[in-house]
mmCIF file of N, CA and C in Angstrom:
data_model
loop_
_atom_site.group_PDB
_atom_site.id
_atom_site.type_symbol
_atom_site.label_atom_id
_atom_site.label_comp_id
_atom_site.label_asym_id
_atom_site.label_seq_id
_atom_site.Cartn_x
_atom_site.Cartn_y
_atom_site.Cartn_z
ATOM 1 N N UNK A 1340 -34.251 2.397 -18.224
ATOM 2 C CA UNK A 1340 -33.135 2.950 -17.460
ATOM 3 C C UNK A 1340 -31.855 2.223 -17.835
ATOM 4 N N UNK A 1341 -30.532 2.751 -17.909
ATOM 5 C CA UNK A 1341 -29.494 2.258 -17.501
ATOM 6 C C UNK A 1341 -28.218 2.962 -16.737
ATOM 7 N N UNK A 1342 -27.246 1.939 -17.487
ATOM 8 C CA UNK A 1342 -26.295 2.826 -16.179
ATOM 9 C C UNK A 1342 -24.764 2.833 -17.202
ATOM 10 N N UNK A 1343 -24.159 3.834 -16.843
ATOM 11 C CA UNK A 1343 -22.521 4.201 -17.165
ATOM 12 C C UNK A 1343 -21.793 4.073 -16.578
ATOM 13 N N UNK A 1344 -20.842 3.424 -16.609
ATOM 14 C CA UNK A 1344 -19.469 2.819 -15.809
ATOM 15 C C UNK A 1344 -18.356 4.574 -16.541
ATOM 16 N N UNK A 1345 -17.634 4.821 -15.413
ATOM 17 C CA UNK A 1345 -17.180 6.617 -16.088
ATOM 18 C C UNK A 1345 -16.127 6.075 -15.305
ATOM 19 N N UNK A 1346 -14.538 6.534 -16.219
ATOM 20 C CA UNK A 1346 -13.071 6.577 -16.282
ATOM 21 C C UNK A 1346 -13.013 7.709 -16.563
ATOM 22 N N UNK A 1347 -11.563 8.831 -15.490
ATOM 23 C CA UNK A 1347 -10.871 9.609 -15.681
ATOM 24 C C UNK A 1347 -9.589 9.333 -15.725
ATOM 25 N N UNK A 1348 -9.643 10.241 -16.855
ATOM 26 C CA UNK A 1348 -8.016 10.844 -16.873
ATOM 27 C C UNK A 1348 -7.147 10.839 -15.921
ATOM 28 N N UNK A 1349 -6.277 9.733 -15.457
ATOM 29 C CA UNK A 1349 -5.046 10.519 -14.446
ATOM 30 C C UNK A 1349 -4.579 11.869 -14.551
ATOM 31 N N UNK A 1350 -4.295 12.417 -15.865
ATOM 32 C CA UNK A 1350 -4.271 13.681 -15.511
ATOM 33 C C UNK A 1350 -4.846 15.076 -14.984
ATOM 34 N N UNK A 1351 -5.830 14.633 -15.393
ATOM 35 C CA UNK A 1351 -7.560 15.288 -14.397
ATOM 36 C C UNK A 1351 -7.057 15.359 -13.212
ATOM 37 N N UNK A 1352 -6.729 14.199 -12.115
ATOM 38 C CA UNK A 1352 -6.730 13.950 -10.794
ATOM 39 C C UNK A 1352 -7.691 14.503 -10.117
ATOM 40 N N UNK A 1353 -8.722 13.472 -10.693
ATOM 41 C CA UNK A 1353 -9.964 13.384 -10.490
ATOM 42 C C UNK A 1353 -10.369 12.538 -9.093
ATOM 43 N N UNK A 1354 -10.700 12.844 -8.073
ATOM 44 C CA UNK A 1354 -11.198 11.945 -6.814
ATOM 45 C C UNK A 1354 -12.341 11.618 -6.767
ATOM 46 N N UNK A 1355 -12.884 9.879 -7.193
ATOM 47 C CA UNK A 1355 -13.844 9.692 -7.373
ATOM 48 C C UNK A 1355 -14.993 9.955 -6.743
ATOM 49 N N UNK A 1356 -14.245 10.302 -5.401
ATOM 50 C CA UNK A 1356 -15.566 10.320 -4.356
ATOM 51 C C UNK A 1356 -15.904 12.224 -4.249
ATOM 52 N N UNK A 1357 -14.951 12.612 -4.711
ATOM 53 C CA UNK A 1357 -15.321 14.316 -5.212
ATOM 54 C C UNK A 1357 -16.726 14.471 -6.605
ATOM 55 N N UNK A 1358 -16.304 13.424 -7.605
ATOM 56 C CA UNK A 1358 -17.363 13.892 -8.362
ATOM 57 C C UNK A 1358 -18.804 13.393 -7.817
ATOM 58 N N UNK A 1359 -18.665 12.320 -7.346
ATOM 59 C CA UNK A 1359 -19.768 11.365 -6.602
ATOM 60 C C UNK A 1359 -21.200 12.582 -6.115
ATOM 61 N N UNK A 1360 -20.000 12.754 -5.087
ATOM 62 C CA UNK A 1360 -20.285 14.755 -4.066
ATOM 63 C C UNK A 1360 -21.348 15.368 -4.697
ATOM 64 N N UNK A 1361 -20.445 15.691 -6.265
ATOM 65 C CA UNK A 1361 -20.676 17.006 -7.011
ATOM 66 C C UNK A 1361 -22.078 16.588 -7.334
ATOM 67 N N UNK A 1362 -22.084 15.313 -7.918
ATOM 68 C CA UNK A 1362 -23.130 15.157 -8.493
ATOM 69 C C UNK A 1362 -23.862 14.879 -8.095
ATOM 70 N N UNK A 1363 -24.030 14.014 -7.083
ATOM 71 C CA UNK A 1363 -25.524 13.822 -6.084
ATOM 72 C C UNK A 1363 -26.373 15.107 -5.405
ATOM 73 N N UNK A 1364 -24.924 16.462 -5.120
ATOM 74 C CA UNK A 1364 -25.485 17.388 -4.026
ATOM 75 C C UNK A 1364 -26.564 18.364 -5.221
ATOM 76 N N UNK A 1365 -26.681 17.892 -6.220
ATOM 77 C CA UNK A 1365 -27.482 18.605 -7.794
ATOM 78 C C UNK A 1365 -28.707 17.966 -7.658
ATOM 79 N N UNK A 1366 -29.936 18.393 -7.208
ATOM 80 C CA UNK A 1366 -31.173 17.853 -7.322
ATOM 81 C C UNK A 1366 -31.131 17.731 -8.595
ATOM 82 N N UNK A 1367 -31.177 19.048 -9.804
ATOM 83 C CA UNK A 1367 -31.265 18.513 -11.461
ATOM 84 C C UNK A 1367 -30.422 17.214 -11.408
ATOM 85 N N UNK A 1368 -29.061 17.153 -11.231
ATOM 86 C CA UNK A 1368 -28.429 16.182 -11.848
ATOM 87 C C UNK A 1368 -28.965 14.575 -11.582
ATOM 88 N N UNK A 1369 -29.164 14.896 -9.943
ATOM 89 C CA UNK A 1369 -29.845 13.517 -8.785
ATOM 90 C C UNK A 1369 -31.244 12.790 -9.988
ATOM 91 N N UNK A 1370 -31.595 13.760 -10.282
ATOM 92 C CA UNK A 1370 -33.274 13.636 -11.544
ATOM 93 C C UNK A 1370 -32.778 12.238 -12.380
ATOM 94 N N UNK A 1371 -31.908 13.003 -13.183
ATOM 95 C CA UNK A 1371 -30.958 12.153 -14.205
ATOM 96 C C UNK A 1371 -30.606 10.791 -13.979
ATOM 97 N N UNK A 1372 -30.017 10.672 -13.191
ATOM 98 C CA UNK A 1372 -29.191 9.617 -12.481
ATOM 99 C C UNK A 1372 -27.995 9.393 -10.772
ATOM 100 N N UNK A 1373 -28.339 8.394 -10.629
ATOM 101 C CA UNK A 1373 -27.221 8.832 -9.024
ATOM 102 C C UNK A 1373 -26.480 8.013 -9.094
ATOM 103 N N UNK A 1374 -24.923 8.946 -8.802
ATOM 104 C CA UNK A 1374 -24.056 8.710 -8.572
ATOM 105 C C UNK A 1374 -23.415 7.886 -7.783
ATOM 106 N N UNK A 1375 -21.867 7.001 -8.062
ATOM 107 C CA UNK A 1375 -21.676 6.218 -6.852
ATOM 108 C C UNK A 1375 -20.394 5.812 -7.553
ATOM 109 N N UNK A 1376 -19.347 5.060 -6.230
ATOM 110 C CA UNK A 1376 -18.501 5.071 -6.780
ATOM 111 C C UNK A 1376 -18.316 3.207 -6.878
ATOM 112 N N UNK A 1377 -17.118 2.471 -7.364
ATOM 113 C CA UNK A 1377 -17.136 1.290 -7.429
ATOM 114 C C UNK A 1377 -15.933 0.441 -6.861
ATOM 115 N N UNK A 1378 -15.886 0.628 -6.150
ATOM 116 C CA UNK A 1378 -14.277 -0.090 -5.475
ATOM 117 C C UNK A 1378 -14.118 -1.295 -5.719
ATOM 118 N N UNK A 1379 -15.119 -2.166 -6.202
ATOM 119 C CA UNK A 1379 -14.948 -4.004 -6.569
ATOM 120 C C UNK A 1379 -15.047 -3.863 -8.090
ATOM 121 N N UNK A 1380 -14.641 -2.799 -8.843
ATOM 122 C CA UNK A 1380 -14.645 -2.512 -10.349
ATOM 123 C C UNK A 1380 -13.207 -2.899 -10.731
ATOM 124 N N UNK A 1381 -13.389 -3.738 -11.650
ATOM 125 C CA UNK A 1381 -11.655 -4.571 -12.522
ATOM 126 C C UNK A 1381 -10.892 -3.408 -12.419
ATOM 127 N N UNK A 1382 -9.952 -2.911 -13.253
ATOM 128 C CA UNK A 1382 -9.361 -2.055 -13.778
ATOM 129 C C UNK A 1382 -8.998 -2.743 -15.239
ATOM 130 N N UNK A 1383 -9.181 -1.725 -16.200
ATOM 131 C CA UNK A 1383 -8.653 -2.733 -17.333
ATOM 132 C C UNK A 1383 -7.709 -1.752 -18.171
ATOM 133 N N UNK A 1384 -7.247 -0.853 -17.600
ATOM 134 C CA UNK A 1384 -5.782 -0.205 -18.274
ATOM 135 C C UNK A 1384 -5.713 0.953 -17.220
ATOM 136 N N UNK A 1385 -4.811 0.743 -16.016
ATOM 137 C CA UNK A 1385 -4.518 1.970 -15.448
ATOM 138 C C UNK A 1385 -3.376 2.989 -15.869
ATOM 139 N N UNK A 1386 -3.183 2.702 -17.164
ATOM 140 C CA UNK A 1386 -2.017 3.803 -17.419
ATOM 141 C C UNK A 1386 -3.329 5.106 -18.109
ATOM 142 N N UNK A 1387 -4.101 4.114 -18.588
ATOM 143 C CA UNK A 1387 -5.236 5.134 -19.591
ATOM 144 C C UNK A 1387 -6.120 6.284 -18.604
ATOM 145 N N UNK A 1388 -7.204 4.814 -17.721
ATOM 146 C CA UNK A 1388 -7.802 5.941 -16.879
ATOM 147 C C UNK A 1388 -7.858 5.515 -15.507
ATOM 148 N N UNK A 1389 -8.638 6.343 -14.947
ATOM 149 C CA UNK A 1389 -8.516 5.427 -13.151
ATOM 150 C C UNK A 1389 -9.611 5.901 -12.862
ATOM 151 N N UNK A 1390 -10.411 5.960 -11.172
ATOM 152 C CA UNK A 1390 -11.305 6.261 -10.732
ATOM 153 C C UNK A 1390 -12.434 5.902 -11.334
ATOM 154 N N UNK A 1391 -13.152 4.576 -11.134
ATOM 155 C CA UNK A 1391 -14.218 4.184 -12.007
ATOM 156 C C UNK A 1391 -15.770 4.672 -10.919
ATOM 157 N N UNK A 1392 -16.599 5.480 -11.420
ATOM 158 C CA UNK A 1392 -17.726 5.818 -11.153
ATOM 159 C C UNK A 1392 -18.753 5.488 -11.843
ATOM 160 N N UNK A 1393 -20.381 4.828 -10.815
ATOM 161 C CA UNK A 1393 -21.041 4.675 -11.629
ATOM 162 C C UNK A 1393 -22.185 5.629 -11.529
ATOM 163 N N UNK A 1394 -22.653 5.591 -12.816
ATOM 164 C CA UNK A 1394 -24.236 6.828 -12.711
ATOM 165 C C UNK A 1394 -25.037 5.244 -13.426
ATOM 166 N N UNK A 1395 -26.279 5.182 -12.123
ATOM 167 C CA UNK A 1395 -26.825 4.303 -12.398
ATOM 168 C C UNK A 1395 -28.454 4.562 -12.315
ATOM 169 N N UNK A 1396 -29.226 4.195 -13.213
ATOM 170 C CA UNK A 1396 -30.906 4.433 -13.269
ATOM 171 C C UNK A 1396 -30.714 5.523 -13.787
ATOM 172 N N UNK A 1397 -29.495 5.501 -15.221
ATOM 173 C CA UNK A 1397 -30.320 6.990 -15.807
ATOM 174 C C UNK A 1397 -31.735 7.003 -16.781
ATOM 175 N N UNK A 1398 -32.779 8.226 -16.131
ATOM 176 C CA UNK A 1398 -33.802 8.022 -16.338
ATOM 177 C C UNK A 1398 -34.248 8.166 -18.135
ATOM 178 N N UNK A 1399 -35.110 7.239 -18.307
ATOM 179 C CA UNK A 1399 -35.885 7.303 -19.795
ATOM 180 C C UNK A 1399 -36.153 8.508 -20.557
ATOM 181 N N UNK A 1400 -35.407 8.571 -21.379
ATOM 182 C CA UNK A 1400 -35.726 9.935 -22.465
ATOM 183 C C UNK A 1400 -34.546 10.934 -22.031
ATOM 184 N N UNK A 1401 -33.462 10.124 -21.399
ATOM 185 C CA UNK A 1401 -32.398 11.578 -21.182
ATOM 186 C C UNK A 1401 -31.194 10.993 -22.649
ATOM 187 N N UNK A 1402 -30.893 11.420 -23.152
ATOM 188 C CA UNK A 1402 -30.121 11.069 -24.236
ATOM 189 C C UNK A 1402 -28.533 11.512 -23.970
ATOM 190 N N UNK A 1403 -27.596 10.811 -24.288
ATOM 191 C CA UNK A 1403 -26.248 10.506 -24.265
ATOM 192 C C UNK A 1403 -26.045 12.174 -24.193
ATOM 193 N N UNK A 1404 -25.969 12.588 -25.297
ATOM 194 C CA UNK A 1404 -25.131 14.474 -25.168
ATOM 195 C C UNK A 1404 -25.784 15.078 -23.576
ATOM 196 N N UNK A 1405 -26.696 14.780 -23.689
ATOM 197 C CA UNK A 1405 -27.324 15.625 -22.362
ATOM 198 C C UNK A 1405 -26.223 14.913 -20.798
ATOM 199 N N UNK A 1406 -25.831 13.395 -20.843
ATOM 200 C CA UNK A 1406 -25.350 12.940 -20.149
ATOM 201 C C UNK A 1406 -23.830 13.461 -19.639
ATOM 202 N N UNK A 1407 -23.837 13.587 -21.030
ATOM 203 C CA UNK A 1407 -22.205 13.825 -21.944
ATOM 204 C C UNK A 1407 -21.655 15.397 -20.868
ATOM 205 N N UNK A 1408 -23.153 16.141 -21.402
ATOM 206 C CA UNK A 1408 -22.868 17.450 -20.656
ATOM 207 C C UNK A 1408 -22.854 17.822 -19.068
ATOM 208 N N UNK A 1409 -23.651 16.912 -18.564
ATOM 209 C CA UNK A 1409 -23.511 17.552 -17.208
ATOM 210 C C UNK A 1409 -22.217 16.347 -16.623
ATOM 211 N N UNK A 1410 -21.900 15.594 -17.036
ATOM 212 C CA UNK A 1410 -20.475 15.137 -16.600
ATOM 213 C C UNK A 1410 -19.726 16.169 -16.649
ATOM 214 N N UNK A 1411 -19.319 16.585 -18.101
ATOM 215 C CA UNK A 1411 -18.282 17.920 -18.197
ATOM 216 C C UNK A 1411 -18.391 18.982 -17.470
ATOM 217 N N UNK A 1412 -19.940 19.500 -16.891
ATOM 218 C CA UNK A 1412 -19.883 20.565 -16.228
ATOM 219 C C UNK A 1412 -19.059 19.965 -14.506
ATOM 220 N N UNK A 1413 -19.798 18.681 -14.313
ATOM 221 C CA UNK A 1413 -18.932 18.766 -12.915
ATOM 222 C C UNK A 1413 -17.602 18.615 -13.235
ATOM 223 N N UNK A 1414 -16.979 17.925 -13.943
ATOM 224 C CA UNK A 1414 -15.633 17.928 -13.961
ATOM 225 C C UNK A 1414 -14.500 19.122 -13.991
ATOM 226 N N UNK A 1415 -15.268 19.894 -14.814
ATOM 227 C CA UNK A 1415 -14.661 21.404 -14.982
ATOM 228 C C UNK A 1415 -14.380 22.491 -13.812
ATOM 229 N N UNK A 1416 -16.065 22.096 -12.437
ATOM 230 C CA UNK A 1416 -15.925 22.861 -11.666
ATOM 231 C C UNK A 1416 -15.377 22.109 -10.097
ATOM 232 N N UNK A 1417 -14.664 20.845 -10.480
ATOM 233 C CA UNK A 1417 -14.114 20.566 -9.478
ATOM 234 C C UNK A 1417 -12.575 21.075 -9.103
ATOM 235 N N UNK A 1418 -12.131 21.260 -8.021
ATOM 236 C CA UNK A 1418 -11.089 22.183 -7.505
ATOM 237 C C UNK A 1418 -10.159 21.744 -8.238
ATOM 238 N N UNK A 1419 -10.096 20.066 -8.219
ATOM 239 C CA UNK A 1419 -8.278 19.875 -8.755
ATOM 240 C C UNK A 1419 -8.196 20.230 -10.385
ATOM 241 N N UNK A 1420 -9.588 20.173 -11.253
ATOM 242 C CA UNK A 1420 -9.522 20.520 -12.767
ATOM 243 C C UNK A 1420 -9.392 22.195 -12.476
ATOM 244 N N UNK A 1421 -10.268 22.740 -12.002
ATOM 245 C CA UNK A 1421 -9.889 24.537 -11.619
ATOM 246 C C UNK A 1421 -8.208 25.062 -12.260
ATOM 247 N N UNK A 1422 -7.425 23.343 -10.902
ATOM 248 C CA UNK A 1422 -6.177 24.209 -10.829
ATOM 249 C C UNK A 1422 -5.563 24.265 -12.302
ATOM 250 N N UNK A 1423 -5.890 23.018 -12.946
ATOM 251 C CA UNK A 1423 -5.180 22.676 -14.634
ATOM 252 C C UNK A 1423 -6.054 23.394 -15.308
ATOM 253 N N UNK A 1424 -6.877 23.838 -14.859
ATOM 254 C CA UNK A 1424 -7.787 24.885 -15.868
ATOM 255 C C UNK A 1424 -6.823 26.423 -16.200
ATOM 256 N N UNK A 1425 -6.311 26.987 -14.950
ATOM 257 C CA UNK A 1425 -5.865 28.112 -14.603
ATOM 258 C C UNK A 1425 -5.153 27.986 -15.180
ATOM 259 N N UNK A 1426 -3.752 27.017 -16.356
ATOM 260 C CA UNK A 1426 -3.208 27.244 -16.803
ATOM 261 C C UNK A 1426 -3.311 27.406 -18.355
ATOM 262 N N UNK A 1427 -4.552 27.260 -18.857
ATOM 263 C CA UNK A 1427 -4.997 26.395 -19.698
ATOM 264 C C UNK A 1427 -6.031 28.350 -20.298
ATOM 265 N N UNK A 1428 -5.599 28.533 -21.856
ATOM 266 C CA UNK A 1428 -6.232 29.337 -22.816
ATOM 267 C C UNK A 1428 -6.938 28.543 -23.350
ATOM 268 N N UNK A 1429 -8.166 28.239 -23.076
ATOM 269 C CA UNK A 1429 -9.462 27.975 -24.460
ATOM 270 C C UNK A 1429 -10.288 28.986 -24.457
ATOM 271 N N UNK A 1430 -10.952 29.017 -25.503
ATOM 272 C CA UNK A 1430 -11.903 29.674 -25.977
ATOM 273 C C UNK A 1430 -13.387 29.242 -24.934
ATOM 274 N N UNK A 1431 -13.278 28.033 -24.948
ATOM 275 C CA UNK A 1431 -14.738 27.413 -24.072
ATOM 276 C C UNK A 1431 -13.840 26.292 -23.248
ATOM 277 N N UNK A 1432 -14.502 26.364 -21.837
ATOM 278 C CA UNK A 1432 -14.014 25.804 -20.565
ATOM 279 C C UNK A 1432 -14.113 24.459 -20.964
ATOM 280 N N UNK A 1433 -15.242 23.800 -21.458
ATOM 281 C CA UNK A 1433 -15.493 22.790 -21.596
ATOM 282 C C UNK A 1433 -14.903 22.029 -22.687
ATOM 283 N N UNK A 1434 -14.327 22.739 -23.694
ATOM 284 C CA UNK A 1434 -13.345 22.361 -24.662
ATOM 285 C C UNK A 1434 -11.998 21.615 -24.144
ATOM 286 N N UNK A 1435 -11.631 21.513 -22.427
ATOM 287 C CA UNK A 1435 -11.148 21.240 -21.832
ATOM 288 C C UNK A 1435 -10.878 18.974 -22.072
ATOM 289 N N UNK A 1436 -12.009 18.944 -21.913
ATOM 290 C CA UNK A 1436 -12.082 17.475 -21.577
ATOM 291 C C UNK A 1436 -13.392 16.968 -22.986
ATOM 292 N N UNK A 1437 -13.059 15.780 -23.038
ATOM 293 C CA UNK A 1437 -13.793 15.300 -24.009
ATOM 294 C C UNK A 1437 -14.099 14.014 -23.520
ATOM 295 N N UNK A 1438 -15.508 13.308 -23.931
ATOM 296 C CA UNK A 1438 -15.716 12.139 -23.192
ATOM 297 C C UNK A 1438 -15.754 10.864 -24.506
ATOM 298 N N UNK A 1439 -15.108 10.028 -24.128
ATOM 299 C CA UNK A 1439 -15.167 9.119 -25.160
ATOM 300 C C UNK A 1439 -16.085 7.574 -25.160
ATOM 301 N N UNK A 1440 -17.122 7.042 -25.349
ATOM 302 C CA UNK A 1440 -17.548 5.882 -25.344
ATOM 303 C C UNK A 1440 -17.554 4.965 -26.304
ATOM 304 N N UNK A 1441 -17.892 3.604 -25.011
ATOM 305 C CA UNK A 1441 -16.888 2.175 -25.154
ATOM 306 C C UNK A 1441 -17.600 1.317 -24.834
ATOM 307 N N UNK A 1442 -18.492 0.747 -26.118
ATOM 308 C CA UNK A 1442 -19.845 -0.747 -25.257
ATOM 309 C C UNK A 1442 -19.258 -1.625 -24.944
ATOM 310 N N UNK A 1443 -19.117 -2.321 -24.004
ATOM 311 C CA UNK A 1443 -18.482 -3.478 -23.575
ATOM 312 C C UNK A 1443 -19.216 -4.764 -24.165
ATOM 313 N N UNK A 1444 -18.434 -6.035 -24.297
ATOM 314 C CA UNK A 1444 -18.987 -7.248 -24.898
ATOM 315 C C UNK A 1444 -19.921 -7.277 -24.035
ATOM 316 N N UNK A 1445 -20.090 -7.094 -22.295
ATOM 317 C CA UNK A 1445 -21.274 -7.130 -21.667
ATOM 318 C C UNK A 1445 -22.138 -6.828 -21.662
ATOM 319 N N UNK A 1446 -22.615 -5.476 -22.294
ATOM 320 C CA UNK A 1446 -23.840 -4.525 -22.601
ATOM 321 C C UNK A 1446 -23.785 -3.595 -21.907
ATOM 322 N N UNK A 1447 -22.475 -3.076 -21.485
ATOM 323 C CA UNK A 1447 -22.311 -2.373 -20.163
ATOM 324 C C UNK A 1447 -21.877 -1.216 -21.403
ATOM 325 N N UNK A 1448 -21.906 0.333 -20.891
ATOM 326 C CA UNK A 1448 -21.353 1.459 -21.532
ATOM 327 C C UNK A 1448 -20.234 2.379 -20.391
ATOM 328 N N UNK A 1449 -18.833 2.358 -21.229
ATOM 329 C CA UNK A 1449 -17.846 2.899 -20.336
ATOM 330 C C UNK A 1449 -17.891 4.142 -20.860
ATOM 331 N N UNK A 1450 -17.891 4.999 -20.135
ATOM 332 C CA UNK A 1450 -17.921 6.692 -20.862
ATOM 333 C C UNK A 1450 -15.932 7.052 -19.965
ATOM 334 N N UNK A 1451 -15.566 7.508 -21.224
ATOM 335 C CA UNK A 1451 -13.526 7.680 -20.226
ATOM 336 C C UNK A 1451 -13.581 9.218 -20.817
ATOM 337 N N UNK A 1452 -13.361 9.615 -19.629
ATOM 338 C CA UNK A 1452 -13.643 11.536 -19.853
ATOM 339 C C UNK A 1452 -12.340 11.753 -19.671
ATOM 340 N N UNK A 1453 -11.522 12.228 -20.544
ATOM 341 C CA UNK A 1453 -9.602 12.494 -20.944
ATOM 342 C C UNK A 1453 -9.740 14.232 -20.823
ATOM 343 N N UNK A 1454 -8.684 14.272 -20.634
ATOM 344 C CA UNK A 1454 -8.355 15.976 -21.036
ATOM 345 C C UNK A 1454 -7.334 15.902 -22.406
ATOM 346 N N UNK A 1455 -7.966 17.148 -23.344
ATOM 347 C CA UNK A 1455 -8.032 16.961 -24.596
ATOM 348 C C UNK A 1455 -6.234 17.659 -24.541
ATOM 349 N N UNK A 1456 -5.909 17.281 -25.441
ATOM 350 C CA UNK A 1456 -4.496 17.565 -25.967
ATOM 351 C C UNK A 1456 -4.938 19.243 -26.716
ATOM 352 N N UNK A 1457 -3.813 20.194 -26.199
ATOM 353 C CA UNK A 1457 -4.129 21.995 -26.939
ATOM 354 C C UNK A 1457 -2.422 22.104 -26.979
#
């Protein structure tokens, strides 16, 4: 098992305790890993990202893209991305946000989910 330390985008305006929600109220997702948020978490560049969430005990044999993906799905269908969605022509919804990872000297993995530049 391990666990992902997850940064959003300020521009997302992402509420940590919204994705927390999203993702726990998902028996599939709950399978995976559970959600939580971290309020005694450093910050180590708040111009970059904010809202640090952790998904912790993700289970054996789930592999990074699979992780990768159901992050993006909640992010996409939360209200405040909706609203920056509505302005927003892509081809695929999820083309929206892209997740980027970051091993820390600790052994820790930061996943920082940005909204992609179009």
């Amino acid at each position: 098992m391990s666990d992902y330390q997850i940064r959003f985008d300020p521009r997302l305006e992402i509420n940590p305790a919204d994705f927390v929600a999203a993702w726990n109220d998902s028996a599939d997702y709950k399978t995976v890993a559970e959600a939580q948020t971290d309020s005694a978490a450093v910050d180590f560049d708040s111009s970059a990202a904010k809202a640090l969430t952790l998904l912790c005990g993700i289970a054996i044999g789930v592999t990074t893209n699979t992780v990768y993906d159901l992050i993006k799905s909640i992010v996409i269908n939360l209200p405040t991305v909706q609203k920056t969605l509505a302005t927003q022509t892509l081809p695929e919804r999820t083309e929206f946000v892209d997740i980027q990872q970051i091993e820390q000297p600790d052994g820790t993995t930061l996943l920082i989910v940005i909204m992609k530049e179009h």
